[in-house]
PDB file of C-alpha atoms in Angstrom:
ATOM      1  CA  MET A   1      69.571  64.828  78.512  1.00 45.00           C
ATOM      2  CA  GLU A   2      66.576  65.806  76.894  1.00 47.00           C
ATOM      3  CA  PRO A   3      63.353  66.308  79.114  1.00 49.00           C
ATOM      4  CA  ASN A   4      60.522  63.831  78.643  1.00 50.00           C
ATOM      5  CA  ASN A   5      57.669  65.534  77.806  1.00 51.00           C
ATOM      6  CA  MET A   6      55.199  62.440  77.965  1.00 48.00           C
ATOM      7  CA  GLN A   7      52.360  62.572  79.843  1.00 50.00           C
ATOM      8  CA  PRO A   8      51.930  60.085  82.902  1.00 50.00           C
ATOM      9  CA  GLY A   9      50.283  56.915  81.579  1.00 49.00           C
ATOM     10  CA  THR A  10      50.916  57.076  77.621  1.00 48.00           C
ATOM     11  CA  GLU A  11      53.270  54.278  76.242  1.00 51.00           C
ATOM     12  CA  PRO A  12      55.947  55.290  73.572  1.00 49.00           C
ATOM     13  CA  VAL A  13      55.058  55.378  70.094  1.00 46.00           C
ATOM     14  CA  GLN A  14      57.364  53.307  67.882  1.00 51.00           C
ATOM     15  CA  THR A  15      58.758  54.639  64.404  1.00 48.00           C
ATOM     16  CA  PRO A  16      59.096  52.396  61.534  1.00 49.00           C
ATOM     17  CA  ASN A  17      62.768  51.771  62.254  1.00 50.00           C
ATOM     18  CA  GLN A  18      62.026  51.005  65.901  1.00 49.00           C
ATOM     19  CA  GLY A  19      61.034  47.703  67.494  1.00 47.00           C
ATOM     20  CA  GLN A  20      62.262  45.746  64.200  1.00 49.00           C
ATOM     21  CA  ASP A  21      62.670  42.663  66.082  1.00 51.00           C
ATOM     22  CA  ASP A  22      58.903  42.551  67.256  1.00 56.00           C
ATOM     23  CA  VAL A  23      57.634  42.884  63.735  1.00 50.00           C
ATOM     24  CA  ARG A  24      55.937  40.065  62.084  1.00 56.00           C
ATOM     25  CA  ILE A  25      55.847  39.966  58.470  1.00 48.00           C
ATOM     26  CA  ILE A  26      53.287  38.168  56.818  1.00 48.00           C
ATOM     27  CA  GLY A  27      52.906  37.048  53.254  1.00 49.00           C
ATOM     28  CA  GLU A  28      50.283  37.542  50.733  1.00 55.00           C
ATOM     29  CA  MET A  29      47.237  35.275  52.195  1.00 54.00           C
ATOM     30  CA  PRO A  30      46.143  32.395  49.709  1.00 58.00           C
ATOM     31  CA  ARG A  31      42.844  33.013  47.438  1.00 58.00           C
ATOM     32  CA  ARG A  32      40.611  30.240  47.903  1.00 57.00           C
ATOM     33  CA  PRO A  33      39.234  29.267  44.302  1.00 58.00           C
ATOM     34  CA  ALA A  34      35.766  30.376  43.118  1.00 61.00           C
ATOM     35  CA  LYS A  35      34.159  27.263  43.464  1.00 68.00           C
ATOM     36  CA  ARG A  36      30.787  28.447  43.390  1.00 71.00           C
ATOM     37  CA  GLY A  37      30.603  30.326  40.253  1.00 75.00           C
ATOM     38  CA  LEU A  38      31.742  27.006  38.406  1.00 74.00           C
ATOM     39  CA  TYR A  39      29.174  25.153  39.834  1.00 72.00           C
ATOM     40  CA  THR A  40      26.790  27.543  38.832  1.00 79.00           C
ATOM     41  CA  LEU A  41      27.890  27.405  35.581  1.00 76.00           C
ATOM     42  CA  ILE A  42      28.291  23.671  35.530  1.00 78.00           C
ATOM     43  CA  ALA A  43      24.609  23.263  36.754  1.00 73.00           C
ATOM     44  CA  VAL A  44      23.539  25.875  33.849  1.00 73.00           C
ATOM     45  CA  LEU A  45      24.959  24.110  31.447  1.00 78.00           C
ATOM     46  CA  VAL A  46      23.649  20.922  32.285  1.00 75.00           C
ATOM     47  CA  MET A  47      19.981  22.118  32.833  1.00 73.00           C
ATOM     48  CA  LEU A  48      20.465  23.714  28.741  1.00 70.00           C
ATOM     49  CA  THR A  49      21.745  20.151  27.529  1.00 72.00           C
ATOM     50  CA  VAL A  50      18.409  18.738  29.227  1.00 63.00           C
ATOM     51  CA  ALA A  51      16.291  21.177  27.820  1.00 59.00           C
ATOM     52  CA  ALA A  52      17.752  20.871  24.220  1.00 60.00           C
ATOM     53  CA  ILE A  53      17.448  16.997  24.559  1.00 62.00           C
ATOM     54  CA  PHE A  54      13.975  17.528  25.824  1.00 59.00           C
ATOM     55  CA  VAL A  55      12.929  20.101  22.930  1.00 58.00           C
ATOM     56  CA  ARG A  56      14.588  17.753  20.325  1.00 57.00           C
ATOM     57  CA  ASP A  57      13.094  14.464  21.399  1.00 58.00           C
ATOM     58  CA  GLN A  58       9.630  16.068  22.142  1.00 59.00           C
ATOM     59  CA  VAL A  59       8.861  19.091  20.170  1.00 66.00           C
ATOM     60  CA  PHE A  60      10.845  17.336  17.087  1.00 79.00           C
ATOM     61  CA  LYS A  61       9.318  14.198  16.950  1.00 90.00           C
ATOM     62  CA  ILE A  62       8.377  12.839  13.267  1.00 92.00           C
ATOM     63  CA  ARG A  63       4.608  13.522  13.148  1.00 92.00           C
ATOM     64  CA  ASP A  64       3.743  13.306   9.657  1.00 93.00           C
ATOM     65  CA  VAL A  65       5.117  11.004   6.841  1.00 95.00           C
ATOM     66  CA  GLU A  66       4.123  11.047   3.238  1.00 96.00           C
ATOM     67  CA  ILE A  67       4.731   7.829   1.032  1.00 95.00           C
ATOM     68  CA  ARG A  68       4.728   8.395  -2.717  1.00 94.00           C
ATOM     69  CA  SER A  69       4.169   6.284  -5.408  1.00 90.00           C
ATOM     70  CA  VAL A  70       3.388   3.014  -3.496  1.00 91.00           C
ATOM     71  CA  GLN A  71      -0.175   1.272  -4.526  1.00 90.00           C
ATOM     72  CA  ASN A  72      -0.039  -2.446  -3.843  1.00 92.00           C
ATOM     73  CA  ILE A  73       1.518  -2.496  -0.572  1.00 94.00           C
ATOM     74  CA  SER A  74       0.139  -0.658   2.474  1.00 94.00           C
ATOM     75  CA  GLN A  75       1.495   2.535   4.064  1.00 93.00           C
ATOM     76  CA  GLU A  76       1.728   0.404   7.325  1.00 95.00           C
ATOM     77  CA  GLU A  77       4.028  -2.100   5.774  1.00 96.00           C
ATOM     78  CA  VAL A  78       6.299   0.656   4.300  1.00 96.00           C
ATOM     79  CA  MET A  79       6.200   2.787   7.803  1.00 96.00           C
ATOM     80  CA  ARG A  80       7.479  -0.712   9.145  1.00 96.00           C
ATOM     81  CA  LEU A  81      10.125  -1.175   7.004  1.00 97.00           C
ATOM     82  CA  SER A  82      11.302   2.289   7.276  1.00 97.00           C
ATOM     83  CA  GLY A  83      11.739   1.892  11.197  1.00 96.00           C
ATOM     84  CA  ILE A  84      10.299   5.291  11.510  1.00 96.00           C
ATOM     85  CA  THR A  85       8.003   5.435  14.825  1.00 93.00           C
ATOM     86  CA  ALA A  86       6.575   7.949  17.036  1.00 88.00           C
ATOM     87  CA  ASN A  87       9.374   8.334  18.680  1.00 90.00           C
ATOM     88  CA  THR A  88      11.869   8.954  16.075  1.00 93.00           C
ATOM     89  CA  SER A  89      13.423  12.551  16.046  1.00 90.00           C
ATOM     90  CA  TYR A  90      13.457  14.994  13.068  1.00 91.00           C
ATOM     91  CA  PHE A  91      17.305  15.040  13.812  1.00 90.00           C
ATOM     92  CA  GLY A  92      17.624  11.374  14.202  1.00 89.00           C
ATOM     93  CA  LEU A  93      16.465  10.392  10.769  1.00 94.00           C
ATOM     94  CA  ASN A  94      18.986   7.901   8.920  1.00 96.00           C
ATOM     95  CA  GLU A  95      18.404   7.683   5.417  1.00 97.00           C
ATOM     96  CA  GLU A  96      21.018   4.664   4.552  1.00 97.00           C
ATOM     97  CA  LYS A  97      19.158   2.897   7.342  1.00 97.00           C
ATOM     98  CA  ILE A  98      15.538   3.844   5.894  1.00 97.00           C
ATOM     99  CA  ARG A  99      16.699   2.965   2.404  1.00 97.00           C
ATOM    100  CA  ALA A 100      17.960  -0.756   3.781  1.00 97.00           C
ATOM    101  CA  GLY A 101      14.866  -0.929   5.758  1.00 97.00           C
ATOM    102  CA  ILE A 102      12.549  -0.451   2.828  1.00 97.00           C
ATOM    103  CA  GLU A 103      14.724  -2.227   0.188  1.00 97.00           C
ATOM    104  CA  SER A 104      14.622  -5.698   2.485  1.00 97.00           C
ATOM    105  CA  ASN A 105      11.335  -6.009   0.508  1.00 97.00           C
ATOM    106  CA  ARG A 106      12.459  -6.460  -3.200  1.00 97.00           C
ATOM    107  CA  TYR A 107       9.449  -5.090  -4.512  1.00 97.00           C
ATOM    108  CA  LEU A 108      10.202  -1.706  -3.338  1.00 97.00           C
ATOM    109  CA  ARG A 109      12.908   0.557  -4.554  1.00 97.00           C
ATOM    110  CA  PHE A 110      13.987   3.786  -2.257  1.00 97.00           C
ATOM    111  CA  GLU A 111      14.275   7.035  -4.270  1.00 96.00           C
ATOM    112  CA  SER A 112      14.961   9.928  -1.710  1.00 96.00           C
ATOM    113  CA  MET A 113      13.625  11.120   1.195  1.00 97.00           C
ATOM    114  CA  GLU A 114      12.958  14.820   2.162  1.00 96.00           C
ATOM    115  CA  LYS A 115      12.963  16.308   5.198  1.00 95.00           C
ATOM    116  CA  VAL A 116      10.052  18.718   6.054  1.00 94.00           C
ATOM    117  CA  TRP A 117      10.703  21.067   9.108  1.00 92.00           C
ATOM    118  CA  PRO A 118      10.126  20.533  11.982  1.00 90.00           C
ATOM    119  CA  ASN A 119       8.642  17.203  12.258  1.00 91.00           C
ATOM    120  CA  GLY A 120       7.815  15.605   8.875  1.00 94.00           C
ATOM    121  CA  VAL A 121       9.252  13.336   6.399  1.00 96.00           C
ATOM    122  CA  ILE A 122       8.349  12.417   2.520  1.00 97.00           C
ATOM    123  CA  LEU A 123       9.364   9.157   1.502  1.00 97.00           C
ATOM    124  CA  ASN A 124       9.857   8.544  -2.736  1.00 97.00           C
ATOM    125  CA  ILE A 125       9.615   5.261  -3.286  1.00 97.00           C
ATOM    126  CA  GLN A 126       9.462   3.611  -6.492  1.00 95.00           C
ATOM    127  CA  GLU A 127       7.327   0.005  -6.557  1.00 96.00           C
ATOM    128  CA  ARG A 128       8.535  -2.680  -9.009  1.00 96.00           C
ATOM    129  CA  GLN A 129       6.582  -4.145 -11.331  1.00 95.00           C
ATOM    130  CA  PRO A 130       7.063  -7.647 -12.983  1.00 96.00           C
ATOM    131  CA  CYS A 131       7.361  -6.946 -16.849  1.00 96.00           C
ATOM    132  CA  ILE A 132      10.191  -9.596 -17.982  1.00 97.00           C
ATOM    133  CA  ASN A 133       9.769 -13.579 -17.689  1.00 97.00           C
ATOM    134  CA  VAL A 134      13.534 -15.353 -17.783  1.00 96.00           C
ATOM    135  CA  LEU A 135      13.801 -19.131 -18.299  1.00 94.00           C
ATOM    136  CA  ASN A 136      16.852 -20.602 -16.986  1.00 94.00           C
ATOM    137  CA  ALA A 137      17.400 -24.405 -16.207  1.00 92.00           C
ATOM    138  CA  GLY A 138      13.787 -25.284 -16.315  1.00 92.00           C
ATOM    139  CA  ILE A 139      12.870 -22.466 -13.822  1.00 95.00           C
ATOM    140  CA  GLN A 140      10.852 -19.462 -14.586  1.00 96.00           C
ATOM    141  CA  TYR A 141      11.737 -15.930 -13.293  1.00 97.00           C
ATOM    142  CA  VAL A 142       9.580 -13.218 -13.182  1.00 97.00           C
ATOM    143  CA  VAL A 143      11.988  -9.867 -13.387  1.00 98.00           C
ATOM    144  CA  ALA A 144      11.430  -6.596 -12.843  1.00 98.00           C
ATOM    145  CA  SER A 145      12.736  -3.355 -14.922  1.00 96.00           C
ATOM    146  CA  ASP A 146      15.695  -2.736 -13.456  1.00 96.00           C
ATOM    147  CA  GLY A 147      16.490  -6.329 -13.434  1.00 97.00           C
ATOM    148  CA  MET A 148      15.515  -7.311  -9.611  1.00 98.00           C
ATOM    149  CA  VAL A 149      14.274 -10.628  -9.764  1.00 98.00           C
ATOM    150  CA  LEU A 150      10.654 -10.818  -7.847  1.00 98.00           C
ATOM    151  CA  GLU A 151       9.452 -14.410  -7.929  1.00 97.00           C
ATOM    152  CA  ALA A 152      10.461 -17.999  -9.333  1.00 97.00           C
ATOM    153  CA  TYR A 153       8.130 -20.815 -10.583  1.00 95.00           C
ATOM    154  CA  ALA A 154       8.925 -24.299 -11.308  1.00 94.00           C
ATOM    155  CA  SER A 155       6.064 -24.837 -13.567  1.00 89.00           C
ATOM    156  CA  LEU A 156       5.633 -21.998 -16.398  1.00 85.00           C
ATOM    157  CA  ARG A 157       3.158 -19.256 -15.856  1.00 83.00           C
ATOM    158  CA  LEU A 158       3.670 -17.292 -19.236  1.00 83.00           C
ATOM    159  CA  ASP A 159       0.159 -15.648 -19.462  1.00 87.00           C
ATOM    160  CA  ASN A 160       1.406 -13.330 -16.534  1.00 92.00           C
ATOM    161  CA  GLY A 161       1.590 -10.624 -19.318  1.00 92.00           C
ATOM    162  CA  CYS A 162       5.614 -10.088 -19.145  1.00 97.00           C
ATOM    163  CA  ILE A 163       7.579 -10.422 -21.878  1.00 97.00           C
ATOM    164  CA  LYS A 164       9.504 -13.666 -22.440  1.00 96.00           C
ATOM    165  CA  THR A 165      13.200 -13.270 -22.670  1.00 96.00           C
ATOM    166  CA  THR A 166      15.628 -15.750 -24.554  1.00 96.00           C
ATOM    167  CA  GLY A 167      19.104 -15.673 -25.492  1.00 96.00           C
ATOM    168  CA  LEU A 168      20.575 -14.349 -22.145  1.00 97.00           C
ATOM    169  CA  ASN A 169      23.925 -16.170 -21.325  1.00 97.00           C
ATOM    170  CA  ILE A 170      23.044 -16.232 -17.453  1.00 97.00           C
ATOM    171  CA  ARG A 171      25.527 -16.617 -14.752  1.00 97.00           C
ATOM    172  CA  ASP A 172      23.407 -15.720 -11.911  1.00 97.00           C
ATOM    173  CA  ILE A 173      19.778 -15.753 -11.036  1.00 97.00           C
ATOM    174  CA  ARG A 174      18.274 -15.547  -7.864  1.00 97.00           C
ATOM    175  CA  VAL A 175      15.046 -14.070  -6.320  1.00 98.00           C
ATOM    176  CA  GLY A 176      15.448 -10.970  -4.326  1.00 97.00           C
ATOM    177  CA  SER A 177      19.290 -10.200  -6.540  1.00 97.00           C
ATOM    178  CA  GLN A 178      19.736  -8.411  -9.873  1.00 96.00           C
ATOM    179  CA  VAL A 179      20.119 -10.758 -13.012  1.00 97.00           C
ATOM    180  CA  VAL A 180      23.863 -11.445 -13.795  1.00 98.00           C
ATOM    181  CA  CYS A 181      24.633 -12.188 -17.083  1.00 97.00           C
ATOM    182  CA  TYR A 182      28.566 -13.039 -18.360  1.00 97.00           C
ATOM    183  CA  ASN A 183      28.035 -10.266 -21.004  1.00 96.00           C
ATOM    184  CA  SER A 184      26.563  -7.274 -19.394  1.00 96.00           C
ATOM    185  CA  GLU A 185      25.664  -6.048 -22.687  1.00 97.00           C
ATOM    186  CA  GLN A 186      22.891  -8.661 -22.917  1.00 97.00           C
ATOM    187  CA  LEU A 187      21.374  -7.324 -19.284  1.00 97.00           C
ATOM    188  CA  ASP A 188      21.881  -3.568 -20.367  1.00 97.00           C
ATOM    189  CA  ALA A 189      20.217  -4.165 -23.973  1.00 98.00           C
ATOM    190  CA  MET A 190      17.400  -6.234 -22.376  1.00 98.00           C
ATOM    191  CA  LEU A 191      16.711  -3.488 -19.661  1.00 97.00           C
ATOM    192  CA  ASN A 192      16.963  -0.475 -21.945  1.00 98.00           C
ATOM    193  CA  ILE A 193      14.647  -2.101 -24.752  1.00 98.00           C
ATOM    194  CA  VAL A 194      11.924  -2.421 -21.679  1.00 98.00           C
ATOM    195  CA  ALA A 195      12.615   0.967 -20.285  1.00 97.00           C
ATOM    196  CA  GLU A 196      11.739   2.158 -24.179  1.00 98.00           C
ATOM    197  CA  LEU A 197       8.726  -0.011 -24.765  1.00 98.00           C
ATOM    198  CA  ASP A 198       7.524   1.263 -21.274  1.00 97.00           C
ATOM    199  CA  ALA A 199       8.412   5.032 -22.545  1.00 97.00           C
ATOM    200  CA  GLN A 200       6.127   4.238 -25.962  1.00 97.00           C
ATOM    201  CA  GLY A 201       3.396   2.535 -23.826  1.00 96.00           C
ATOM    202  CA  CYS A 202       3.764  -0.342 -26.330  1.00 96.00           C
ATOM    203  CA  MET A 203       5.265  -3.069 -23.402  1.00 95.00           C
ATOM    204  CA  ASN A 204       1.592  -4.991 -23.604  1.00 95.00           C
ATOM    205  CA  GLU A 205       2.067  -5.358 -27.711  1.00 96.00           C
ATOM    206  CA  ILE A 206       5.406  -7.260 -27.271  1.00 97.00           C
ATOM    207  CA  ALA A 207       5.309 -10.972 -26.561  1.00 97.00           C
ATOM    208  CA  GLU A 208       9.135 -12.265 -26.694  1.00 97.00           C
ATOM    209  CA  MET A 209      12.122 -10.651 -27.089  1.00 97.00           C
ATOM    210  CA  ASN A 210      15.465 -12.705 -28.340  1.00 98.00           C
ATOM    211  CA  LEU A 211      18.861 -11.262 -27.270  1.00 97.00           C
ATOM    212  CA  SER A 212      21.114 -14.110 -28.412  1.00 96.00           C
ATOM    213  CA  MET A 213      23.079 -11.973 -30.774  1.00 97.00           C
ATOM    214  CA  LEU A 214      23.519  -8.183 -29.660  1.00 97.00           C
ATOM    215  CA  ASP A 215      23.819  -7.006 -33.514  1.00 97.00           C
ATOM    216  CA  SER A 216      20.477  -8.216 -34.377  1.00 98.00           C
ATOM    217  CA  ILE A 217      17.864  -8.676 -31.852  1.00 98.00           C
ATOM    218  CA  TYR A 218      14.377  -9.767 -32.407  1.00 98.00           C
ATOM    219  CA  LEU A 219      11.040  -8.506 -30.875  1.00 98.00           C
ATOM    220  CA  VAL A 220       7.978 -10.419 -31.391  1.00 98.00           C
ATOM    221  CA  THR A 221       4.353  -9.173 -31.165  1.00 97.00           C
ATOM    222  CA  THR A 222       1.585 -10.621 -29.563  1.00 95.00           C
ATOM    223  CA  ASP A 223       0.183 -11.183 -32.875  1.00 94.00           C
ATOM    224  CA  SER A 224       3.433 -12.877 -34.399  1.00 94.00           C
ATOM    225  CA  TYR A 225       5.055  -9.994 -36.271  1.00 97.00           C
ATOM    226  CA  VAL A 226       8.840 -10.522 -36.156  1.00 98.00           C
ATOM    227  CA  ALA A 227      11.070  -7.375 -35.813  1.00 98.00           C
ATOM    228  CA  ASN A 228      14.756  -7.303 -36.350  1.00 98.00           C
ATOM    229  CA  ILE A 229      15.835  -3.866 -34.947  1.00 98.00           C
ATOM    230  CA  GLY A 230      19.639  -4.648 -34.915  1.00 98.00           C
ATOM    231  CA  ASP A 231      21.774  -3.608 -31.953  1.00 97.00           C
ATOM    232  CA  ALA A 232      20.331  -1.980 -28.692  1.00 97.00           C
ATOM    233  CA  GLN A 233      21.496   1.547 -30.262  1.00 97.00           C
ATOM    234  CA  GLN A 234      18.831   4.312 -31.162  1.00 97.00           C
ATOM    235  CA  LEU A 235      16.102   2.294 -29.684  1.00 98.00           C
ATOM    236  CA  ARG A 236      13.326   5.206 -29.608  1.00 97.00           C
ATOM    237  CA  PRO A 237      13.280   5.543 -33.411  1.00 97.00           C
ATOM    238  CA  LYS A 238      13.736   1.759 -34.476  1.00 98.00           C
ATOM    239  CA  ILE A 239      10.971   1.046 -31.827  1.00 97.00           C
ATOM    240  CA  GLY A 240       8.659   3.796 -33.301  1.00 97.00           C
ATOM    241  CA  THR A 241       9.328   2.697 -36.829  1.00 97.00           C
ATOM    242  CA  VAL A 242       8.139  -0.940 -35.917  1.00 97.00           C
ATOM    243  CA  ARG A 243       5.170   0.383 -34.384  1.00 97.00           C
ATOM    244  CA  ALA A 244       4.386   2.255 -37.361  1.00 96.00           C
ATOM    245  CA  VAL A 245       4.822  -0.660 -40.031  1.00 96.00           C
ATOM    246  CA  VAL A 246       2.968  -2.800 -37.687  1.00 97.00           C
ATOM    247  CA  THR A 247       0.136  -0.768 -37.461  1.00 96.00           C
ATOM    248  CA  GLU A 248       0.248  -0.402 -41.067  1.00 96.00           C
ATOM    249  CA  LEU A 249       0.106  -4.091 -41.768  1.00 96.00           C
ATOM    250  CA  ARG A 250      -2.812  -4.649 -39.171  1.00 95.00           C
ATOM    251  CA  ASN A 251      -4.674  -2.021 -41.378  1.00 96.00           C
ATOM    252  CA  ARG A 252      -4.133  -4.029 -44.539  1.00 95.00           C
ATOM    253  CA  GLY A 253      -5.207  -7.313 -43.038  1.00 94.00           C
ATOM    254  CA  LEU A 254      -1.402  -8.752 -43.531  1.00 94.00           C
ATOM    255  CA  LYS A 255      -0.678 -10.912 -40.661  1.00 92.00           C
ATOM    256  CA  GLY A 256       2.632 -12.431 -39.121  1.00 93.00           C
ATOM    257  CA  GLY A 257       5.874 -11.901 -41.049  1.00 95.00           C
ATOM    258  CA  MET A 258       9.088 -10.623 -40.721  1.00 97.00           C
ATOM    259  CA  ILE A 259      10.189  -6.545 -40.516  1.00 97.00           C
ATOM    260  CA  GLU A 260      13.834  -5.368 -40.622  1.00 97.00           C
ATOM    261  CA  ALA A 261      14.063  -2.230 -38.780  1.00 97.00           C
ATOM    262  CA  THR A 262      17.869  -2.044 -38.468  1.00 97.00           C
ATOM    263  CA  VAL A 263      18.080   1.394 -39.579  1.00 96.00           C
ATOM    264  CA  PRO A 264      15.943   4.088 -37.739  1.00 93.00           C
ATOM    265  CA  GLY A 265      13.128   5.341 -40.031  1.00 92.00           C
ATOM    266  CA  GLU A 266      13.624   2.655 -42.513  1.00 94.00           C
ATOM    267  CA  ALA A 267      11.808  -0.818 -42.621  1.00 96.00           C
ATOM    268  CA  SER A 268      11.318  -3.448 -44.964  1.00 96.00           C
ATOM    269  CA  TYR A 269       8.355  -6.190 -44.933  1.00 96.00           C
ATOM    270  CA  ARG A 270       8.821  -9.924 -45.784  1.00 95.00           C
ATOM    271  CA  PRO A 271       5.342 -11.805 -45.326  1.00 93.00           C
ATOM    272  CA  VAL A 272       4.918 -15.636 -44.139  1.00 84.00           C
ATOM    273  CA  SER A 273       5.799 -17.748 -46.673  1.00 75.00           C
ATOM    274  CA  ASN A 274       3.130 -19.992 -47.731  1.00 60.00           C
TER     275      ASN A 274
END
């Protein structure tokens, strides 16, 4: 028996292999989720979102609107039609919605929109002008250069400075819509002729055009010269030829008569028979 060398008043110390039955083994303690950091991140994101919305809706509100090429309709009316207000955001500009609003007025044609950073916009608009008189079923329709019907009158008002157009085989014609012909080439010819007359600055010299035969189109001047220009091809040289011949005839004191100008650069003249 080995001597007990322990000092009085001390307890024996167990080694790792001693007192196994008294040792309680505890597993890994479960960790609590880091909710505080998540809540902070969410709060920051919300604040940033609110700040972004505020900047978008306040700093980038539309302040400057430039409306181009409108003379007979007030700027205030165009603005109303466009739907742009003091609360419209630069990022909220909807071109198709603006187009639909502006073109609800048949005298206006929306061309394009240009956004000007950070709070401006330019609206390019064409104002339709009456230039053609079309008679159909006893009604006079006033038509713009793109075929839009602007007005309709039960009583004739042919002294409005527009070109009287005859010979159209019309399928549908109503105010606020495009003229529809059974033969679309008739409408194309009419619009192309009007565009060329306008380009050459001689719209006010033509009183009537007849489109009953597309290979033999007639133009009648305000002083009764009748010009056959054939089909609607090569309109620039044909109409230019007619203008030159009419100027020469006027200088010579010849009034009225028939001008054949179906070939560009060539023309013949037949005076009025007595």
